Short mmCIF file of C-alpha atoms in Angstrom, two decimals:
data_model
loop_
_atom_site.label_atom_id
_atom_site.label_comp_id
_atom_site.label_asym_id
_atom_site.label_seq_id
_atom_site.Cartn_x
_atom_site.Cartn_y
_atom_site.Cartn_z
CA MET A 1 -154.00 110.16 108.59
CA PRO A 2 -151.02 112.49 109.21
CA GLU A 3 -151.66 115.94 110.59
CA GLN A 4 -152.06 118.48 107.80
CA ARG A 5 -149.81 121.47 108.27
CA GLU A 6 -150.50 124.96 106.99
CA ILE A 7 -148.06 126.21 104.37
CA LEU A 8 -146.69 129.58 105.38
CA ASN A 9 -145.89 132.42 103.01
CA ALA A 10 -142.47 134.08 102.89
CA ASN A 11 -143.52 136.98 105.13
CA GLU A 12 -144.92 134.64 107.79
CA ILE A 13 -141.78 132.52 107.66
CA ARG A 14 -139.67 135.67 108.06
CA LYS A 15 -141.66 136.80 111.11
CA PHE A 16 -141.55 133.37 112.76
CA THR A 17 -137.85 132.97 111.96
CA ASN A 18 -137.01 136.28 113.58
CA GLU A 19 -139.20 135.64 116.62
CA LEU A 20 -137.80 132.13 117.13
CA THR A 21 -134.23 133.39 116.77
CA TYR A 22 -134.94 136.23 119.20
CA ARG A 23 -136.54 133.88 121.78
CA ARG A 24 -133.56 131.47 121.58
CA TYR A 25 -131.22 134.44 121.99
CA LEU A 26 -133.09 135.66 125.07
CA MET A 27 -133.21 132.17 126.54
CA ASN A 28 -129.48 131.68 126.02
CA LYS A 29 -128.46 135.16 127.08
CA GLY A 30 -131.27 136.04 129.39
CA LYS A 31 -131.68 136.10 133.09
CA ILE A 32 -130.67 132.46 133.50
CA GLN A 33 -127.03 133.59 133.42
CA GLU A 34 -127.67 135.42 136.68
CA LEU A 35 -128.29 132.04 138.34
CA PHE A 36 -124.77 130.87 137.48
CA ARG A 37 -122.33 132.70 139.73
CA LYS A 38 -119.83 129.97 140.63
CA MET A 39 -119.83 128.01 137.39
CA THR A 40 -120.86 128.43 133.78
CA LEU A 41 -123.96 126.90 132.25
CA GLN A 42 -121.73 124.61 130.16
CA GLU A 43 -119.85 123.45 133.27
CA TYR A 44 -123.15 122.72 135.00
CA ILE A 45 -124.43 120.70 132.04
CA ALA A 46 -121.14 118.77 131.92
CA LEU A 47 -121.25 117.97 135.65
CA TYR A 48 -124.95 117.09 135.38
CA THR A 49 -124.20 114.74 132.49
CA ILE A 50 -121.33 113.07 134.32
CA GLU A 51 -123.33 112.74 137.55
CA SER A 52 -126.35 111.35 135.65
CA GLU A 53 -124.13 108.75 134.02
CA ARG A 54 -122.78 107.77 137.44
CA GLU A 55 -126.30 107.40 138.87
CA ASN A 56 -127.77 105.61 135.84
CA SER A 57 -124.82 103.29 135.08
CA PRO A 58 -123.49 101.97 138.39
CA ASN A 59 -121.38 99.38 136.53
CA ASN A 60 -119.17 102.16 135.16
CA ASN A 61 -117.81 103.02 138.64
CA GLY A 62 -118.80 106.68 138.25
CA ARG A 63 -116.95 106.99 134.95
CA THR A 64 -118.21 108.92 131.96
CA TYR A 65 -116.18 108.36 128.84
CA LEU A 66 -115.11 111.44 126.93
CA LYS A 67 -116.77 110.10 123.78
CA ASP A 68 -120.11 109.71 125.60
CA LEU A 69 -119.85 113.16 127.16
CA SER A 70 -119.06 114.61 123.75
CA GLU A 71 -122.12 112.96 122.20
CA LYS A 72 -124.48 113.95 125.01
CA MET A 73 -123.33 117.57 124.98
CA GLN A 74 -123.20 117.67 121.17
CA LEU A 75 -119.62 118.89 121.12
CA THR A 76 -116.66 117.71 119.12
CA ILE A 77 -114.06 115.62 120.96
CA ARG A 78 -111.70 118.60 120.71
CA GLN A 79 -114.22 120.95 122.31
CA THR A 80 -115.05 118.38 124.97
CA SER A 81 -111.36 117.87 125.76
CA LYS A 82 -110.85 121.62 126.23
CA MET A 83 -113.91 121.85 128.46
CA VAL A 84 -112.85 118.84 130.56
CA GLU A 85 -109.34 120.29 130.88
CA LYS A 86 -110.86 123.46 132.37
CA LEU A 87 -113.03 121.43 134.74
CA LYS A 88 -109.94 119.47 135.78
CA ASP A 89 -107.93 122.68 136.30
CA HIS A 90 -110.70 123.95 138.62
CA GLY A 91 -110.58 120.69 140.58
CA LEU A 92 -114.11 119.68 139.58
CA VAL A 93 -113.29 116.44 137.74
CA LEU A 94 -110.60 113.83 137.47
CA TRP A 95 -109.63 112.87 133.92
CA SER A 96 -108.18 109.38 133.64
CA TYR A 97 -107.71 106.54 131.19
CA GLU A 98 -107.99 102.81 131.25
CA GLY A 99 -104.94 100.66 130.62
CA SER A 100 -102.73 102.30 128.04
CA GLY A 101 -105.43 104.80 127.13
CA SER A 102 -106.53 102.86 124.07
CA GLU A 103 -109.71 101.85 125.93
CA GLY A 104 -110.67 105.53 126.08
CA THR A 105 -110.43 108.33 128.58
CA TYR A 106 -113.06 109.03 131.18
CA VAL A 107 -113.99 111.63 133.75
CA THR A 108 -115.35 111.44 137.27
CA VAL A 109 -116.62 114.27 139.42
CA THR A 110 -114.48 115.17 142.44
CA GLU A 111 -115.89 115.90 145.87
CA THR A 112 -115.35 119.61 145.17
CA GLY A 113 -117.21 119.23 141.88
CA GLN A 114 -120.08 117.42 143.57
CA LYS A 115 -120.43 120.15 146.21
CA LEU A 116 -120.40 122.91 143.61
CA PHE A 117 -122.84 121.01 141.38
CA LYS A 118 -125.26 120.32 144.26
CA GLY A 119 -125.15 123.99 145.28
CA GLN A 120 -125.91 125.11 141.72
CA GLU A 121 -128.63 122.49 141.40
CA MET A 122 -130.27 123.84 144.56
CA ILE A 123 -130.26 127.41 143.17
CA LEU A 124 -131.83 126.22 139.91
CA ARG A 125 -134.38 124.04 141.69
CA GLU A 126 -135.47 126.97 143.86
CA CYS A 127 -135.94 129.29 140.89
CA TYR A 128 -137.34 126.78 138.42
CA GLY A 129 -139.57 125.24 141.07
CA LYS A 130 -141.44 128.52 141.38
CA VAL A 131 -141.60 128.95 137.59
CA ILE A 132 -142.84 125.39 137.05
CA ASN A 133 -145.53 125.77 139.71
CA LYS A 134 -146.77 128.96 138.07
CA PHE A 135 -146.45 127.67 134.48
CA GLY A 136 -147.89 124.24 135.26
CA LYS A 137 -146.40 120.77 135.05
CA ASP A 138 -148.47 119.74 132.01
CA ASN A 139 -147.55 122.94 130.15
CA LEU A 140 -143.88 122.33 130.90
CA ILE A 141 -143.99 118.71 129.74
CA MET A 142 -145.68 119.77 126.49
CA LEU A 143 -143.19 122.63 126.00
CA LEU A 144 -140.18 120.37 126.57
CA LYS A 145 -141.50 117.77 124.12
CA MET A 146 -142.11 120.47 121.53
CA MET A 147 -138.68 122.03 122.12
CA LYS A 148 -137.03 118.65 121.59
CA GLN A 149 -139.05 118.09 118.43
CA LEU A 150 -138.16 121.56 117.14
CA ASP A 151 -134.49 121.11 117.98
CA ASN A 152 -134.39 117.76 116.18
CA LEU A 153 -136.06 119.28 113.12
CA MET A 154 -133.71 122.26 113.12
CA CYS A 155 -130.64 120.02 113.42
CA SER A 156 -131.94 117.84 110.61
CA GLU A 157 -132.56 120.83 108.33
CA ILE A 158 -129.21 122.42 109.11
CA LYS A 159 -127.44 119.11 108.61
CA GLY A 160 -129.21 118.78 105.27
CA MET A 161 -127.64 122.04 104.14
CA GLY A 162 -124.36 120.11 103.86
CA GLU A 163 -121.92 122.45 105.58
CA VAL A 164 -122.23 121.19 109.13
CA ASP A 165 -120.88 118.45 111.34
CA SER A 166 -122.90 115.60 112.81
CA TYR A 167 -124.30 117.83 115.58
CA GLY A 168 -125.73 120.50 113.32
CA ARG A 169 -122.93 123.02 113.85
CA ALA A 170 -121.50 124.93 110.93
CA ASP A 171 -117.91 124.76 112.17
CA GLU A 172 -115.75 123.57 115.03
CA ALA A 173 -115.12 127.01 116.48
CA ASP A 174 -114.38 126.79 120.14
CA GLU A 175 -117.03 128.28 122.36
#
């Protein structure tokens, strides 16, 4: 038997909507930005994604295809290209193509990028390690599962509104 959910009234929905929006705002804007001094959060996520692909797919020779990066970061190809161009300009990645380019373009992390990424990862691990120990591993696992479920539901609802792209964004404005 499926779990029965309580139907909320308009005032309750309004309160929860505002609180959820406020919490997402604080999480995105909040103190986490202070942990990123040498790179942006987006650059870190990009390097993490590329490094994860290298570690998890050794047959790809450390390559992460632009299309895959775009999908994993839920960005358009155009947005991903602009981001990768900035990473390349900072010497953090190499952006190459196979054959004539028709096989797709891919990125690899440079030695400079790896050093910067590892340094940032260490800062995050130090801070989050303390938070996780205080919050509790089981609480964190439950929270992450619930956040993923909520995000999937929100993307589905937004997508259902009909004015968004495949990643639940209302437009392709560059961020």
